[in-house]
JSON list of C-alpha atoms in Angstrom, two decimals:
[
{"chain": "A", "resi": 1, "resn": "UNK", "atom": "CA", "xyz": [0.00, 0.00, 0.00]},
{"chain": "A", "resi": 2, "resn": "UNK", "atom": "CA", "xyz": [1.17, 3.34, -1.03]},
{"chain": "A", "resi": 3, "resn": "UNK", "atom": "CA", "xyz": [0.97, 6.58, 1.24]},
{"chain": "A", "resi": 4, "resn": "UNK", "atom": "CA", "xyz": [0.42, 9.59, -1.64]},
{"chain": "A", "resi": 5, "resn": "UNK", "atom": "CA", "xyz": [0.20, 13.30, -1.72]},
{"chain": "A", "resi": 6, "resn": "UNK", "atom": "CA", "xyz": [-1.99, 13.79, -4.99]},
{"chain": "A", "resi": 7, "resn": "UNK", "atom": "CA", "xyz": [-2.01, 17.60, -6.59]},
{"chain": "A", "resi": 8, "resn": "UNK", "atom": "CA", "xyz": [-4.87, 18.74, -8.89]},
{"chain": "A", "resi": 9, "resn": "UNK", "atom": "CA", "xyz": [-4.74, 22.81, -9.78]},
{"chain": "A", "resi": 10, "resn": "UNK", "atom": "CA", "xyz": [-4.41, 24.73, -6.53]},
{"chain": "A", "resi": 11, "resn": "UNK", "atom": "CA", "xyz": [-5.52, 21.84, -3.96]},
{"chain": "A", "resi": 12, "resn": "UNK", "atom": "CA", "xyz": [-3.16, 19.05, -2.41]},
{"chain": "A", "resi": 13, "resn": "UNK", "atom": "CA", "xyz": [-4.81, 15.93, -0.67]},
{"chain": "A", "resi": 14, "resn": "UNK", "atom": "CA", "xyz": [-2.71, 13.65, 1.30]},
{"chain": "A", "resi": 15, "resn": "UNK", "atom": "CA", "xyz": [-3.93, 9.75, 2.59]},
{"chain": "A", "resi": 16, "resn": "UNK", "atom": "CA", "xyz": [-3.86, 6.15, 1.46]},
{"chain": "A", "resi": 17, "resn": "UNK", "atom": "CA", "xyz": [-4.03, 5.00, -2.08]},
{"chain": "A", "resi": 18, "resn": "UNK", "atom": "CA", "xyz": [-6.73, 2.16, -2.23]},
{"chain": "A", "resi": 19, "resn": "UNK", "atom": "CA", "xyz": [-7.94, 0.18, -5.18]},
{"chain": "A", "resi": 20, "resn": "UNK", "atom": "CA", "xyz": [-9.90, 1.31, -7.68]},
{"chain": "A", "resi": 21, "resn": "UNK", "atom": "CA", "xyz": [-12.99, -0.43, -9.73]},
{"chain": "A", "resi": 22, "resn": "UNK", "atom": "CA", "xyz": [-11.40, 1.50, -12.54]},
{"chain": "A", "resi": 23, "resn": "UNK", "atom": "CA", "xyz": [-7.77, 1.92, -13.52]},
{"chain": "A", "resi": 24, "resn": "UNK", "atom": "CA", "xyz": [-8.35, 5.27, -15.12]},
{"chain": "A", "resi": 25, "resn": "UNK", "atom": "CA", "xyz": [-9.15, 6.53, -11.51]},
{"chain": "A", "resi": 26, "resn": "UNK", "atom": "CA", "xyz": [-6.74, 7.00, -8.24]},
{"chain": "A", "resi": 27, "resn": "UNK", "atom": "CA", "xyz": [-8.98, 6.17, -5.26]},
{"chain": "A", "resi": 28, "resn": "UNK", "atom": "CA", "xyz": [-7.49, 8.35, -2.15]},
{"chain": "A", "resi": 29, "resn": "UNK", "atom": "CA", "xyz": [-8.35, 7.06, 2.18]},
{"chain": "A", "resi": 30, "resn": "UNK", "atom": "CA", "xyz": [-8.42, 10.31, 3.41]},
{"chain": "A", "resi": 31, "resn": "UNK", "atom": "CA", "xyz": [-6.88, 10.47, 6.87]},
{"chain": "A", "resi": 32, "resn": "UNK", "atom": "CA", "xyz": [-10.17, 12.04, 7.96]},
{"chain": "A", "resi": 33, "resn": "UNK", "atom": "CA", "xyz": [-11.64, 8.26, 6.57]},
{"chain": "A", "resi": 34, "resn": "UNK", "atom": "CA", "xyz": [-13.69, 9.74, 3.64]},
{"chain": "A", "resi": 35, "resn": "UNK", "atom": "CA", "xyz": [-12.81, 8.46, -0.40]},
{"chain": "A", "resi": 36, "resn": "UNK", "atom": "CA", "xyz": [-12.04, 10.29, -3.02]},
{"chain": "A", "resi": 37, "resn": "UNK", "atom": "CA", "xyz": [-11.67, 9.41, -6.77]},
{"chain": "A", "resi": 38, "resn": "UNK", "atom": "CA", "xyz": [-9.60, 11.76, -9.39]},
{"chain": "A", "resi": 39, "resn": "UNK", "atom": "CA", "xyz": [-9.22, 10.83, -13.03]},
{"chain": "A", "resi": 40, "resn": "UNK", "atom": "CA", "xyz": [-5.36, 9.85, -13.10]},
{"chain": "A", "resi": 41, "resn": "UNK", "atom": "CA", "xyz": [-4.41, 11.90, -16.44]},
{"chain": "A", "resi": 42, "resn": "UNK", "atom": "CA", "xyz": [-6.02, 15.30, -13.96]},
{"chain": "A", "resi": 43, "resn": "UNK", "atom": "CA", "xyz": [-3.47, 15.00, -11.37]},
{"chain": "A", "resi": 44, "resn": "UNK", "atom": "CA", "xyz": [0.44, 14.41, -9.78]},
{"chain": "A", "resi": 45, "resn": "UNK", "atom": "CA", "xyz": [0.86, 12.02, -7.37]},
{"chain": "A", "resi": 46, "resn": "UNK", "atom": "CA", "xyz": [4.12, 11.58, -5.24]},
{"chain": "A", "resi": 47, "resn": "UNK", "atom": "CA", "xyz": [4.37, 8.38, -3.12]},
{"chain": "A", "resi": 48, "resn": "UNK", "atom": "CA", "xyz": [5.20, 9.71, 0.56]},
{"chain": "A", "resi": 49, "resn": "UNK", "atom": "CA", "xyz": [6.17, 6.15, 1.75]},
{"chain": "A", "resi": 50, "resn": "UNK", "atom": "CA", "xyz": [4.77, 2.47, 1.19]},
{"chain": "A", "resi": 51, "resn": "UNK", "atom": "CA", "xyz": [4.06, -0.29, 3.72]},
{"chain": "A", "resi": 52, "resn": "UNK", "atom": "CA", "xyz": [2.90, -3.71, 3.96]},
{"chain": "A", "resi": 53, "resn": "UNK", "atom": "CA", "xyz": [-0.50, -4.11, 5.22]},
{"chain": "A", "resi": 54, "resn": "UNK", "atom": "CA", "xyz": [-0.45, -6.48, 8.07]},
{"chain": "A", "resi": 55, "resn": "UNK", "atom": "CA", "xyz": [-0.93, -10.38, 7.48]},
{"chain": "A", "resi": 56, "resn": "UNK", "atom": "CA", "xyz": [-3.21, -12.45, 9.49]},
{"chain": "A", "resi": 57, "resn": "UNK", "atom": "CA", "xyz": [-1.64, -14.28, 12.44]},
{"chain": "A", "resi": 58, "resn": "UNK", "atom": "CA", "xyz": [-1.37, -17.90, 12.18]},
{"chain": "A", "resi": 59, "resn": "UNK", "atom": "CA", "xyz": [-4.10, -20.43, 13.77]},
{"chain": "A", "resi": 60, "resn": "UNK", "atom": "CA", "xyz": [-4.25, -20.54, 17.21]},
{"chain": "A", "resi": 61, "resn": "UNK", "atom": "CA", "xyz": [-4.28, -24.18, 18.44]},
{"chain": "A", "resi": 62, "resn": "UNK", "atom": "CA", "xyz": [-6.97, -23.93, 21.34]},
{"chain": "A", "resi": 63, "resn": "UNK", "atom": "CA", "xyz": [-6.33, -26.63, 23.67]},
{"chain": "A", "resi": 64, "resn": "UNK", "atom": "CA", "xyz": [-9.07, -29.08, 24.73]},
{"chain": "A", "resi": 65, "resn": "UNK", "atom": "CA", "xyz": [-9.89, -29.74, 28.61]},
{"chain": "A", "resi": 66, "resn": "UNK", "atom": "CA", "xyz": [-11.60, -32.86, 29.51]},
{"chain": "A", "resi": 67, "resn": "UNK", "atom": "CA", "xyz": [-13.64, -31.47, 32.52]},
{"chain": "A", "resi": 68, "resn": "UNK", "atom": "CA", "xyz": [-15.49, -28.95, 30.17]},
{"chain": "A", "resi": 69, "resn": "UNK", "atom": "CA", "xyz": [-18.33, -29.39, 27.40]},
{"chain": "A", "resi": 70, "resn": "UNK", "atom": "CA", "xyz": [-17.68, -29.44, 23.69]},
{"chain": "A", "resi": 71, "resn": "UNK", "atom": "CA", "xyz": [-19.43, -26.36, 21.83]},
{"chain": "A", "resi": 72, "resn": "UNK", "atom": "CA", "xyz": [-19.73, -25.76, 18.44]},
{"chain": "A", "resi": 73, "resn": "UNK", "atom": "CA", "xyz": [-20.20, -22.58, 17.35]},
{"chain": "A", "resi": 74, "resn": "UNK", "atom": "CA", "xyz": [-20.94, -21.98, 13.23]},
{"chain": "A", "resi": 75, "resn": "UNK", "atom": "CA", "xyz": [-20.28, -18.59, 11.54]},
{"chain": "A", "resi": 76, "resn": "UNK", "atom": "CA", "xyz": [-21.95, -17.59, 8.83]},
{"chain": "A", "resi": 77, "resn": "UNK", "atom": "CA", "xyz": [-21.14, -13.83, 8.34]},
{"chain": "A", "resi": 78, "resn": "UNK", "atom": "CA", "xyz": [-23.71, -11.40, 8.57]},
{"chain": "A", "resi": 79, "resn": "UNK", "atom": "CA", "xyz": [-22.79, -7.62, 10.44]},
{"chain": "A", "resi": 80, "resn": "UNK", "atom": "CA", "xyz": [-22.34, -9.06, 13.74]},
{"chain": "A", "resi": 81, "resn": "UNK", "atom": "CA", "xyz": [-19.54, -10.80, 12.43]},
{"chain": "A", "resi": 82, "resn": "UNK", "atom": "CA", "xyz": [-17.71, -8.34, 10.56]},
{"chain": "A", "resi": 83, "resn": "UNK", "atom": "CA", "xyz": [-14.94, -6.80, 10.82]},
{"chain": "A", "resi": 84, "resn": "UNK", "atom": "CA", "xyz": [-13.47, -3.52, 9.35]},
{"chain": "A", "resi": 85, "resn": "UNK", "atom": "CA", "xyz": [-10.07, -2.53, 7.78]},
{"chain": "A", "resi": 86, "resn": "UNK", "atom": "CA", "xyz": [-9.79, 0.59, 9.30]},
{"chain": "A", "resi": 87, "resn": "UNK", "atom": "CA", "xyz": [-6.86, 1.43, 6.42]},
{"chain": "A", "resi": 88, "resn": "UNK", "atom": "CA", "xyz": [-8.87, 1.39, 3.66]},
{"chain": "A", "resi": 89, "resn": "UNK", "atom": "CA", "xyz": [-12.51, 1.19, 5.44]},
{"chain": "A", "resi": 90, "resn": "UNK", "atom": "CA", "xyz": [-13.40, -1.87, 3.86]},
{"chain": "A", "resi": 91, "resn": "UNK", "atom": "CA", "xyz": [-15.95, -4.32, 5.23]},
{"chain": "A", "resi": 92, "resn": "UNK", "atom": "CA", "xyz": [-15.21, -8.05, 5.21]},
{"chain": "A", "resi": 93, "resn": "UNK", "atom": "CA", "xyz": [-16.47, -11.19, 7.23]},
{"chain": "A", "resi": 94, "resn": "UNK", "atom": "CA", "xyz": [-14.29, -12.34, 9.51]},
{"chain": "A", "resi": 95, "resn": "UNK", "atom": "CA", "xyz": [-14.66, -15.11, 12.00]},
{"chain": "A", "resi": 96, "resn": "UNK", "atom": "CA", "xyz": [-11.94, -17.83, 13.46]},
{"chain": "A", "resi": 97, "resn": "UNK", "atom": "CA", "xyz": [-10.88, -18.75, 16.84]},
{"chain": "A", "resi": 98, "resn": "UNK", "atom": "CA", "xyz": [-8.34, -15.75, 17.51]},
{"chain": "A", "resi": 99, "resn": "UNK", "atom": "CA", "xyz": [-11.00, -13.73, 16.77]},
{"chain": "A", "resi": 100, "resn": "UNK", "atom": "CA", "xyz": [-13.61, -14.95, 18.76]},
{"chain": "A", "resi": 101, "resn": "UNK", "atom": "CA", "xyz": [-10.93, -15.10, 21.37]},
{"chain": "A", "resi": 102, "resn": "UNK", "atom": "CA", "xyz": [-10.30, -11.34, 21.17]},
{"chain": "A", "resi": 103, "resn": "UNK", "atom": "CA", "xyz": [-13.75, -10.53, 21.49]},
{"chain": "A", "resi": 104, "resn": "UNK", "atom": "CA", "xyz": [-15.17, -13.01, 24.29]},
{"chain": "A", "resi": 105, "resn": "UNK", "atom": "CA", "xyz": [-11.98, -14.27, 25.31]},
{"chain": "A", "resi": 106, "resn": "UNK", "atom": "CA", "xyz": [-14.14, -15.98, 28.82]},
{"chain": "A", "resi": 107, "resn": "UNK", "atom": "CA", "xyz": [-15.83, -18.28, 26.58]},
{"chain": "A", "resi": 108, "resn": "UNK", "atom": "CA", "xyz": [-12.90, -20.56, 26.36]},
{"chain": "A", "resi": 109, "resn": "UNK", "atom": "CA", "xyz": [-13.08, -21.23, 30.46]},
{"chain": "A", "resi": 110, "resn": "UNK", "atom": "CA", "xyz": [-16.81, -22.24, 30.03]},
{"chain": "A", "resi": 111, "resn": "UNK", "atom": "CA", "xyz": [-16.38, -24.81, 27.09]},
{"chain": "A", "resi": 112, "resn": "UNK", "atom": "CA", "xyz": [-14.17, -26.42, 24.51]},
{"chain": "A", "resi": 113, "resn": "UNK", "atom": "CA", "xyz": [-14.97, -24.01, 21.88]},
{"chain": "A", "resi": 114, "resn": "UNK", "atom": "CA", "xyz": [-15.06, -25.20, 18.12]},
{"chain": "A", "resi": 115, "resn": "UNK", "atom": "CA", "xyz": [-15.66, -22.64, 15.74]},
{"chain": "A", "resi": 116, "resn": "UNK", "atom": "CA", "xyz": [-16.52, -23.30, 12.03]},
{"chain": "A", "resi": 117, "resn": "UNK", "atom": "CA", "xyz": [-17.38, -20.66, 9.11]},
{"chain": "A", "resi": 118, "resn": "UNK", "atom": "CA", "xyz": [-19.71, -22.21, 6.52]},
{"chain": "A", "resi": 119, "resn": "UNK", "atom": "CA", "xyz": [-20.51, -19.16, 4.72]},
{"chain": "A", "resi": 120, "resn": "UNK", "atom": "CA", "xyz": [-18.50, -15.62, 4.91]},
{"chain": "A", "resi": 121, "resn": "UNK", "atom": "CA", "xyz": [-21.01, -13.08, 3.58]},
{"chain": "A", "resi": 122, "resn": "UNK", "atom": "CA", "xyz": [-22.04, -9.63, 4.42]},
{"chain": "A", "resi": 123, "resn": "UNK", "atom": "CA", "xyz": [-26.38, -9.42, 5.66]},
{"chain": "A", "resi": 124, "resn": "UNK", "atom": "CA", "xyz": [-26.67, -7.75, 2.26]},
{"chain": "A", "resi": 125, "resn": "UNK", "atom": "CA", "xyz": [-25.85, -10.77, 0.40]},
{"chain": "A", "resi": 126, "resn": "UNK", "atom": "CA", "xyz": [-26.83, -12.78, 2.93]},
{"chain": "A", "resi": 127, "resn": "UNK", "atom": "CA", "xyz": [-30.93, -14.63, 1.10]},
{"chain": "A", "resi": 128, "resn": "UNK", "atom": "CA", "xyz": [-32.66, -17.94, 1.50]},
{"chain": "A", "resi": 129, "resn": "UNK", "atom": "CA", "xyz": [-30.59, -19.90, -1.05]},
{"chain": "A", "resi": 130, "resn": "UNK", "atom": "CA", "xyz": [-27.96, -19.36, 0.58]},
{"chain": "A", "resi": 131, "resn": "UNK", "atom": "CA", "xyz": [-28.94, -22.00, 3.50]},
{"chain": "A", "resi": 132, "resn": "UNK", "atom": "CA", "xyz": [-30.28, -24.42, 1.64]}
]
């Protein structure tokens, strides 16, 4: 991911370059968190610096305990479980056992936890053939 300071006439925006449905446009993250689009032959762009966005963590290995009771838990993406890249301010369904962790991490002392994502959609996409 590029960090850019784009130019057009007398104005100068500055913020994250994200992509774009359309390669004749530059798609700008404010750092205020609003998007803005220029038409690439309108402007200058200088890259300020790049970085590598950050790479999930590996699978956590939850360990089982005899003395508690097996619980399955199913994901199946919605808004609830949703997460949001606050970089580029996309939305995408996320759900696995660091996660859940993270967010409830006392669940794990009441039960061996199992969780397992059949479907990873947003509630817009989310209709009846998708459980059948």
């Amino acid at each position: 991911m590029k960090r850019v300071k784009v130019r057009k006439g007398n104005n100068v925006y500055e913020g994250i370059e994200i992509p774009s449905v359309d390669e004749k446009y530059l798609v700008l993250k404010l750092d205020n968190g609003y998007n803005i689009a220029f038409r690439r032959n309108e402007i200058n762009v200088d890259i300020i610096g790049e970085f590598e966005k950050k790479s999930k963590k590996t699978e956590k290995k939850i360990r089982y305990r005899k003395e508690l009771r097996d619980v399955s838990i199913i994901g199946t993406g919605g808004t609830i479980a949703s997460k949001i890249d606050y970089t580029t301010g996309a939305v995408y369904p996320a759900f696995s056992p660091e996660e859940l962790e993270k967010m409830v991490p006392e669940i794990f002392e009441l039960a061996n936890i199992y969780p397992r994502e059949v479907l990873q959609i947003l509630s817009e996409n989310m209709n009846i053939e998708r459980w059948k």
